[in-house]
Coordinates of C-alpha atoms and ligand atoms in Angstrom, one line a residue:
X1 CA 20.5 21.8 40.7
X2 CA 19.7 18.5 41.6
X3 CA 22.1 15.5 39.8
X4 CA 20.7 12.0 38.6
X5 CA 22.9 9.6 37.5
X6 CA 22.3 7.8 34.3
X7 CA 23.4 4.1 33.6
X8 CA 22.8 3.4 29.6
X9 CA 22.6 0.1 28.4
X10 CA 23.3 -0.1 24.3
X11 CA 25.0 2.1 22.4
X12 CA 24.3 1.9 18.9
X13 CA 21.6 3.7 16.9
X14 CA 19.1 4.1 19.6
X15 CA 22.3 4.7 22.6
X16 CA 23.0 7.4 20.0
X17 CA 19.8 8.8 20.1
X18 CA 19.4 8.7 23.8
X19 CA 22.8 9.9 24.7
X20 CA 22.2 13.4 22.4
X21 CA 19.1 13.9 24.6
X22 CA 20.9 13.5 28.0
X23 CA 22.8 16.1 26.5
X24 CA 20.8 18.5 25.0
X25 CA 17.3 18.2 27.3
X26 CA 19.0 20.7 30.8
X27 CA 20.5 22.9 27.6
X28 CA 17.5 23.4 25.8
X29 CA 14.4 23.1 28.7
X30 CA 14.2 23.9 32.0
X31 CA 14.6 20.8 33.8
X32 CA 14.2 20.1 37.6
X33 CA 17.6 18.3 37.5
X34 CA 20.8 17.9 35.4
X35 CA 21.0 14.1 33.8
X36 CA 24.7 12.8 34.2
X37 CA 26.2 10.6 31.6
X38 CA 27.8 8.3 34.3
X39 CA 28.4 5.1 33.3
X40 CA 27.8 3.7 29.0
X41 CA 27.4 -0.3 29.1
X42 CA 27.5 -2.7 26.4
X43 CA 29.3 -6.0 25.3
X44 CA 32.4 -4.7 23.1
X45 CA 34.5 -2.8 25.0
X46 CA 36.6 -1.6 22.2
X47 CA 33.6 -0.1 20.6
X48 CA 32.2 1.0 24.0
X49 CA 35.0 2.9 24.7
X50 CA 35.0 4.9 21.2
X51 CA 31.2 5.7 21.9
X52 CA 31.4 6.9 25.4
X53 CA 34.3 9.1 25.1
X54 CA 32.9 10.5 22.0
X55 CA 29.9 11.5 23.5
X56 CA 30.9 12.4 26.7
X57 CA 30.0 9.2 29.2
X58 CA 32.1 9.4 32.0
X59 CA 32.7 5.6 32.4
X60 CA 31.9 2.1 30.9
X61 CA 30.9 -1.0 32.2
X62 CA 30.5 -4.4 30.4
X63 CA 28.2 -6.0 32.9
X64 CA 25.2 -4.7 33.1
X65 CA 24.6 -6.0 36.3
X66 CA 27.3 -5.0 37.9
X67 CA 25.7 -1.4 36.7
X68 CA 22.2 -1.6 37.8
X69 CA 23.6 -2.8 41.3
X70 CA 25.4 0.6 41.6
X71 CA 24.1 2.4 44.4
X72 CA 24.9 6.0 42.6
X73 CA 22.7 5.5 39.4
X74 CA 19.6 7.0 39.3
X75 CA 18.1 6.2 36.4
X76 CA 18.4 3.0 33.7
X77 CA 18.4 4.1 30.1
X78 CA 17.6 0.8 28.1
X79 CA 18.6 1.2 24.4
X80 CA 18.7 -2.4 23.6
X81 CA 16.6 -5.0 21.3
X82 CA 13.3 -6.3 22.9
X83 CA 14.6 -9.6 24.2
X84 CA 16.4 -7.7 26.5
X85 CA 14.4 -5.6 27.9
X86 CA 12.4 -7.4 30.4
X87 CA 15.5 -9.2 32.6
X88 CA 17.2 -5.7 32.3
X89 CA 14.4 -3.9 33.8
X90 CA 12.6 -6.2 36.3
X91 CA 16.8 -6.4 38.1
X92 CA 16.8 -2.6 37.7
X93 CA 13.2 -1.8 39.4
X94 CA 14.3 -3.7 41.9
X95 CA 17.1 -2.0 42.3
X96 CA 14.9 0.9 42.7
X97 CA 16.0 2.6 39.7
X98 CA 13.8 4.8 37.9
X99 CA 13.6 3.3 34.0
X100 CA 13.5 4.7 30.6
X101 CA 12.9 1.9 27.8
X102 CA 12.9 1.6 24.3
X103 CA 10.1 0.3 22.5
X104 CA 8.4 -2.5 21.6
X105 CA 8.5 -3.2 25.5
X106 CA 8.9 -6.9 26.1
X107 CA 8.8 -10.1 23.7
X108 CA 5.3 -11.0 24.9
X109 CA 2.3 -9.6 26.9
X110 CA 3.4 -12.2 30.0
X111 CA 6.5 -10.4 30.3
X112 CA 5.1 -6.8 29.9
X113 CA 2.7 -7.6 32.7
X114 CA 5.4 -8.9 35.2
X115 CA 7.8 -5.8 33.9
X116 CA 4.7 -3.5 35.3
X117 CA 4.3 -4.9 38.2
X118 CA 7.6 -5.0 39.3
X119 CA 7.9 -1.5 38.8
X120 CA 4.7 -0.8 40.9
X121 CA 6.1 -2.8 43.3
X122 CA 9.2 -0.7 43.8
X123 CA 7.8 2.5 42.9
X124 CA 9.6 3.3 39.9
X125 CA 9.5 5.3 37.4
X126 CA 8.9 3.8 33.9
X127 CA 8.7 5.1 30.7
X128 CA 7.9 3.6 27.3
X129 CA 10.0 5.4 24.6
X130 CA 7.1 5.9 21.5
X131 CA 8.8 8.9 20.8
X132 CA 6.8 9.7 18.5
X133 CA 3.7 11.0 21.0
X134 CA 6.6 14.0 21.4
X135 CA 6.7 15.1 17.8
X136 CA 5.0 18.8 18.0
X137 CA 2.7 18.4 15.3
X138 CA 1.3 14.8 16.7
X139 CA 0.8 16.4 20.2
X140 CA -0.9 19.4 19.0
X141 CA -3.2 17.1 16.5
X142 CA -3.8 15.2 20.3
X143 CA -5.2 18.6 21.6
X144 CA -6.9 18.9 18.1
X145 CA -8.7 16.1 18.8
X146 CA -9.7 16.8 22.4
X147 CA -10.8 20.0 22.3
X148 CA -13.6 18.2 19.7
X149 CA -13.0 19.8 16.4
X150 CA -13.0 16.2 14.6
X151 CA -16.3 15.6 16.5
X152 CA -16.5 11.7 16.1
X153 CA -14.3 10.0 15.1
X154 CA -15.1 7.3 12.5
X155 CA -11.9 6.5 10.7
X156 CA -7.6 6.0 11.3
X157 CA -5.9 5.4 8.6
X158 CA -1.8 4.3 9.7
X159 CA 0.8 3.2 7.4
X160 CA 4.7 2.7 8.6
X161 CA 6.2 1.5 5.5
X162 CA 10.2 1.3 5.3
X163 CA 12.5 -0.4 2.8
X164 CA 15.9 -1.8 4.2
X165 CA 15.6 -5.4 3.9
X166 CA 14.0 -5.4 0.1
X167 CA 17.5 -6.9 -1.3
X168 CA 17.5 -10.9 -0.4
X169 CA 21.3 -10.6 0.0
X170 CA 20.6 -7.7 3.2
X171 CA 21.7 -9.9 6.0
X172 CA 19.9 -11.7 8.8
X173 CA 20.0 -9.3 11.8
X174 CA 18.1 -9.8 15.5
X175 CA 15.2 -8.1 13.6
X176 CA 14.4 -10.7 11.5
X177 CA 14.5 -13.7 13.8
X178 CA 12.3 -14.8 16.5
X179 CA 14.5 -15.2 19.2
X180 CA 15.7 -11.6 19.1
X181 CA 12.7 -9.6 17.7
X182 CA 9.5 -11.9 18.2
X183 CA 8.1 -10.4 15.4
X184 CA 8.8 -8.1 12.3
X185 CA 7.3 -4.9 11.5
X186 CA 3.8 -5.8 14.0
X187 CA 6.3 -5.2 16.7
X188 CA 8.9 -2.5 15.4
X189 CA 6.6 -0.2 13.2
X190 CA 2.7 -1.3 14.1
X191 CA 3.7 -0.8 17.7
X192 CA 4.3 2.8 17.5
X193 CA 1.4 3.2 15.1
X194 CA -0.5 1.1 17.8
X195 CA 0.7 3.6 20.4
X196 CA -0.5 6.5 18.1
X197 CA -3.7 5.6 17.7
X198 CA -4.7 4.3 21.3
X199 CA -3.7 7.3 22.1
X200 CA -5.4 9.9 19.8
X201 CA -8.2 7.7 19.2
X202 CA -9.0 5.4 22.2
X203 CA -8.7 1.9 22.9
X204 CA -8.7 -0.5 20.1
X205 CA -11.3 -4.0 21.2
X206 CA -10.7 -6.3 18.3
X207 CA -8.1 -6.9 15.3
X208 CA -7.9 -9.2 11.9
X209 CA -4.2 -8.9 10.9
X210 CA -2.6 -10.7 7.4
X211 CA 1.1 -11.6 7.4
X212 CA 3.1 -12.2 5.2
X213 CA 7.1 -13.3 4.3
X214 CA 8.7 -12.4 1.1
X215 CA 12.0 -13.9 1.7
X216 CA 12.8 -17.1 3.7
X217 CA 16.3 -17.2 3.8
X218 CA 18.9 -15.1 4.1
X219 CA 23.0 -15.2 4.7
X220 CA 23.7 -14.2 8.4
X221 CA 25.4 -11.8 9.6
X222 CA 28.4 -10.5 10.9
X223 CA 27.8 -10.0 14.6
X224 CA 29.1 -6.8 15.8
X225 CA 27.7 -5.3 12.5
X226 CA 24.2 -6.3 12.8
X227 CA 23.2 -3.6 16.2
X228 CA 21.6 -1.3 12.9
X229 CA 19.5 -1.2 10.0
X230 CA 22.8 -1.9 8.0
X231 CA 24.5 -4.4 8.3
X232 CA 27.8 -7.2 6.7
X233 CA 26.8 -10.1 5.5
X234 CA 28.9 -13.5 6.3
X235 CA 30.4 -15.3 3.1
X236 CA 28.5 -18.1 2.4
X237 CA 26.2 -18.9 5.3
X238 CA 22.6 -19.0 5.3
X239 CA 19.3 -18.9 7.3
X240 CA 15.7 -18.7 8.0
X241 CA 14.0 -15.6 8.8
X242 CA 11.6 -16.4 11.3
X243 CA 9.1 -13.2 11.1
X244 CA 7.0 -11.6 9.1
X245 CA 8.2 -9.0 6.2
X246 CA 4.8 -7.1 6.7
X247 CA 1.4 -6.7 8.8
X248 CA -1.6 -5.7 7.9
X249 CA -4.2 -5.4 10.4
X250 CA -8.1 -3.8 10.4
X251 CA -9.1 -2.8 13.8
X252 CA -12.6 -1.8 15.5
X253 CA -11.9 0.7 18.8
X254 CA -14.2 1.2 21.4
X255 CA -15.8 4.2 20.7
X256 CA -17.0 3.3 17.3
X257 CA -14.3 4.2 15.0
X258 CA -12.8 1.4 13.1
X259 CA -9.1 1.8 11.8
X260 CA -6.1 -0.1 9.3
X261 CA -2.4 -0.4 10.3
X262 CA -0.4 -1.2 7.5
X263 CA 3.7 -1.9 8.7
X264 CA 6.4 -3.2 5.8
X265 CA 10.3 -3.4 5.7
X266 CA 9.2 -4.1 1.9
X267 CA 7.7 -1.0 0.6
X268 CA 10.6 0.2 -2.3
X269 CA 11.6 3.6 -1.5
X270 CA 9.7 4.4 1.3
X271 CA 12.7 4.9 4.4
X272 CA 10.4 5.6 7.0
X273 CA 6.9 6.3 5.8
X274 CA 5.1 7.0 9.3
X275 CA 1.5 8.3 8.1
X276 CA -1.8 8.8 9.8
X277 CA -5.1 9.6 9.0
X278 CA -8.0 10.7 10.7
X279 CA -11.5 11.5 9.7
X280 CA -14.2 12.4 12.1
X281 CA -17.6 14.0 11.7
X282 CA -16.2 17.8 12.3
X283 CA -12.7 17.4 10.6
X284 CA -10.0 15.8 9.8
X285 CA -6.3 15.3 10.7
X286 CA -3.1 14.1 8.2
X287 CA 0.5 13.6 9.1
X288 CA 3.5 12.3 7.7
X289 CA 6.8 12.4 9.5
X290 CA 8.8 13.2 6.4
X291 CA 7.1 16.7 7.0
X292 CA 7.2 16.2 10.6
X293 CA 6.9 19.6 11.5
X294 CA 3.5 20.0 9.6
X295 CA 0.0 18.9 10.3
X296 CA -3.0 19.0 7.8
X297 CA -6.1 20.0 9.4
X298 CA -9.6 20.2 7.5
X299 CA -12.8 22.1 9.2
X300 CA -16.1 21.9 7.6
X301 CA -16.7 24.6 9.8
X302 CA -14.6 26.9 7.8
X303 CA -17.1 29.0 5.3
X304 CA -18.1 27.3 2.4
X305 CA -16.3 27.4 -0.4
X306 CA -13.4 28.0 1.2
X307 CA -12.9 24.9 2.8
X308 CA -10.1 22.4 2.0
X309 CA -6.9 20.7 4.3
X310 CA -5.1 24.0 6.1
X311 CA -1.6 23.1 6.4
X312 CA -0.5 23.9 10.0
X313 CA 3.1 24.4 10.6
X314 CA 3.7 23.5 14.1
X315 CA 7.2 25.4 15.0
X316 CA 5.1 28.6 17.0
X317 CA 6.0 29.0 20.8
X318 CA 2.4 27.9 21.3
X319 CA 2.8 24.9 19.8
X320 CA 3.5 21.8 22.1
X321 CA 7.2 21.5 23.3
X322 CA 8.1 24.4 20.7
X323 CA 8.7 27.4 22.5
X324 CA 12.6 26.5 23.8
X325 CA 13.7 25.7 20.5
X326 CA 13.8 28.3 17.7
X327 CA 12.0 31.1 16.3
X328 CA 8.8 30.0 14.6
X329 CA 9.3 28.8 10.9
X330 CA 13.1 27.4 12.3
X331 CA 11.8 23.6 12.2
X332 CA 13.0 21.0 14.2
X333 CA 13.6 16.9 13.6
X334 CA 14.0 13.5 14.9
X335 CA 16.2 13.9 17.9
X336 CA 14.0 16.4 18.6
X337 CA 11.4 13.8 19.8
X338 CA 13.7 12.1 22.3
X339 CA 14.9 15.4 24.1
X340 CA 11.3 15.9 24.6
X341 CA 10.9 12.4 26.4
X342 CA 13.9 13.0 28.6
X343 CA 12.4 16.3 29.9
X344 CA 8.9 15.3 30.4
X345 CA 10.6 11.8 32.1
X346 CA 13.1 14.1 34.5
X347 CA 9.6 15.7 35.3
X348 CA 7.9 12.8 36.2
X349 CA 10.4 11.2 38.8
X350 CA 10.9 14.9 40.4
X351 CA 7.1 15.7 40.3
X352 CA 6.6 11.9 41.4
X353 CA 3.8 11.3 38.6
X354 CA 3.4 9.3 36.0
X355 CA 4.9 9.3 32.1
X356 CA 2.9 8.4 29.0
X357 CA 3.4 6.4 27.5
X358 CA 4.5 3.9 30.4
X359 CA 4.4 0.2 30.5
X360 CA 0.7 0.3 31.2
X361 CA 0.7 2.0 28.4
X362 CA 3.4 -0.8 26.4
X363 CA 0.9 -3.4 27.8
X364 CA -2.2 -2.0 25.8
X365 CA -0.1 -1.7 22.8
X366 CA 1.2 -5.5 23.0
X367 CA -2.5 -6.5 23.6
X368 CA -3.3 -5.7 20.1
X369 CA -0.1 -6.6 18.7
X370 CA -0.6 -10.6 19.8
X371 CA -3.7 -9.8 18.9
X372 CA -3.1 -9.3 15.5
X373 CA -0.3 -12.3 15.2
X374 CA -2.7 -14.8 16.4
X375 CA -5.1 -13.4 14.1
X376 CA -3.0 -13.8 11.2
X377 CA -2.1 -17.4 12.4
X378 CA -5.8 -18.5 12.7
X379 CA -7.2 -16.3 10.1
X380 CA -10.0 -15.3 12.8
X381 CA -10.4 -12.2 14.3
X382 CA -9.8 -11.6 17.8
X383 CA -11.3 -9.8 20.3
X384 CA -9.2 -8.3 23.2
X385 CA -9.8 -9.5 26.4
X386 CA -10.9 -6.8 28.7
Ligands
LIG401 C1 13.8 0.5 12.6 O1 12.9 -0.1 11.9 C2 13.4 1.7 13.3 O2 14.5 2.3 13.8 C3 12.5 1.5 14.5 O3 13.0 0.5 15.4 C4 12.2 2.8 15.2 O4 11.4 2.6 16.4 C5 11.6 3.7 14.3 O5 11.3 4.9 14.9 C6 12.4 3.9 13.0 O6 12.7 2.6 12.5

């Protein structure tokens, strides 16, 4: 079987993530090559060296340019924050590499454009890591929706609510500064729900977003701590957070439907509420990734008095991406979702066609994510250019 050499770049919770599905994708799927953990790349090497023996890289590099020139890597796995993605990837597309990124894409719609292009250019391969488009109840509610059994769609209904930075004492990470994140939870949580929707629903053409800040300072943080969602605090220091603790946005798409996006870090006991609704003239779809492997599905073409929302348990072999995994009823999780990427991405560069979603894709999403920002700035709503 054919060998492609993997460079990843970040190694903490996403590098995690993204190494497991290296792993496990030529185990569990039939894939038209075998991935190779060659080379793990990050700033520590003390740490770096921990991570990639654990999991099984065979080398480490702490320049990742010294990586991406590397005339045996194949592929660039980027598993880093957002201000890092679009020098990373424009070297390695030239390089010729093929490129699998984490999400949000870029800090800015400029960059996400030239990050495109580049990749055009060279003939790349680039995927967008919204992992959640591989969950199997989202992808079957996708072929739901096309084979017309919601009929028109009129509403979505999105909510990604989570709850790590409710203490004011929680440190001040990248996330929660400008310079590292560009936004808050418009760009880490409303740009997956953004993703979602464009793609179940269609393209979204104008957006009025509210933002808001609960906390305004915080004590910084301890810097090789602060790669994850917890993170040491530094005695005594302080400083500003310079993004938003929450986003909500009301959208009109292009076919009619209208929609609401509602993203918080502030919602008390909610970890990581993903949720979506959507009503159409047919029927009607629910889900909620703490019940990941379920979808509710309502007919009003079932009989009368005998309709209601049919809970669908998506773990049958005819259920997307299902059938290599376990007996029906055996479910399946999280790292589940990133396996799946890594399959239908070692597809793509041996078929030669494209991923979704891909930066194109990243570039749609961002449109409506400045979108919203500016909205919230100028209290307007904004339509998106076309
Ligand atoms: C942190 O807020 C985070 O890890 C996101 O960055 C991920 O994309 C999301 O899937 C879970 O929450």
């Amino acid at each position: 079987m054919k060998k492609l050499n993997v460079g990843l770049i970040g190694y903490k919770f996403m590098g995690r993530a993204h190494s497991n599905a290296w792993i496990k994708a030529p185990l569990f799927f039939d894939t038209p090559s075998k991935p190779i953990l060659k080379v793990a790349c990050g700033r520590h090497e003390e740490s770096l060296k921990e991570f990639a023996q654990k999991w099984g890289w065979e080398e480490t590099e702490v320049d990742w340019k010294k990586l991406i020139t590397r005339q045996d890597i194949d592929i660039i796995d980027i598993a880093l924050p957002q201000h890092l993605h679009y020098e990373i990837a424009i070297a390695a597309a030239k390089e010729g590499k093929h490129i699998f990124c984490e999400k949000p894409m870029a800090m800015n719609l400029k960059q996400a454009e030239e990050m495109l292009k580049v990749c055009e250019d060279n003939k790349v391969t680039h995927y967008l890591n919204h992992n959640y488009r591989r969950v199997p109840a989202i992808a079957l509610a996708k072929n739901i929706i096309e084979s017309g059994h919601l009929g028109t769609i009129f509403h979505w209904r999105g909510a990604y609510l989570q709850d790590w930075i409710v203490d004011p004492e929680f440190p001040l990470t990248w996330q929660l500064q400008k310079e590292t994140a560009q936004a808050g939870p418009q760009w880490d949580l409303n740009s997956h729900s953004v993703d979602l929707a464009q793609y179940l629903i269609g393209d979204i053409k104008s957006v009025s977003c509210l933002t808001s800040n609960f906390i305004k300072e915080r004590p910084l943080a301890v810097e090789s701590s602060s790669g994850n969602l917890s993170a040491e605090a530094k005695e005594g220091e302080r400083g500003e957070v310079t993004v938003e603790d929450a986003a909500l946005m009301m959208v009109e798409f292009e076919n009619g439907a209208i929609g609401s996006f509602e993203a918080s870090r502030f919602a008390t006991g909610r970890r990581n509420h993903n949720t979506f609704e959507i009503y159409g003239s047919k029927g009607s779809l629910i889900f909620d990734l703490e019940n990941m492997n379920e979808l509710l599905f309502y007919s009003n073409e079932d009989p009368q008095g005998m309709q209601g929302f049919r809970k669908i348990l998506a773990t049958d072999a005819t259920h997307p991406y299902v059938k290599n995994w376990w007996p029906a009823g055996h479910t399946i999780g999280y790292e589940h979702t990133f396996i799946h990427a890594v399959v239908d991405f070692l597809d793509a560069i041996a078929e030669n066609k494209t991923i979704e979603p891909n930066f194109k894709d990243g570039i749609k999403t961002l449109q409506v994510l400045e979108a919203g920002l500016l909205s919230a700035q100028t209290g307007q709503r904004v339509n998106l250019k076309k």
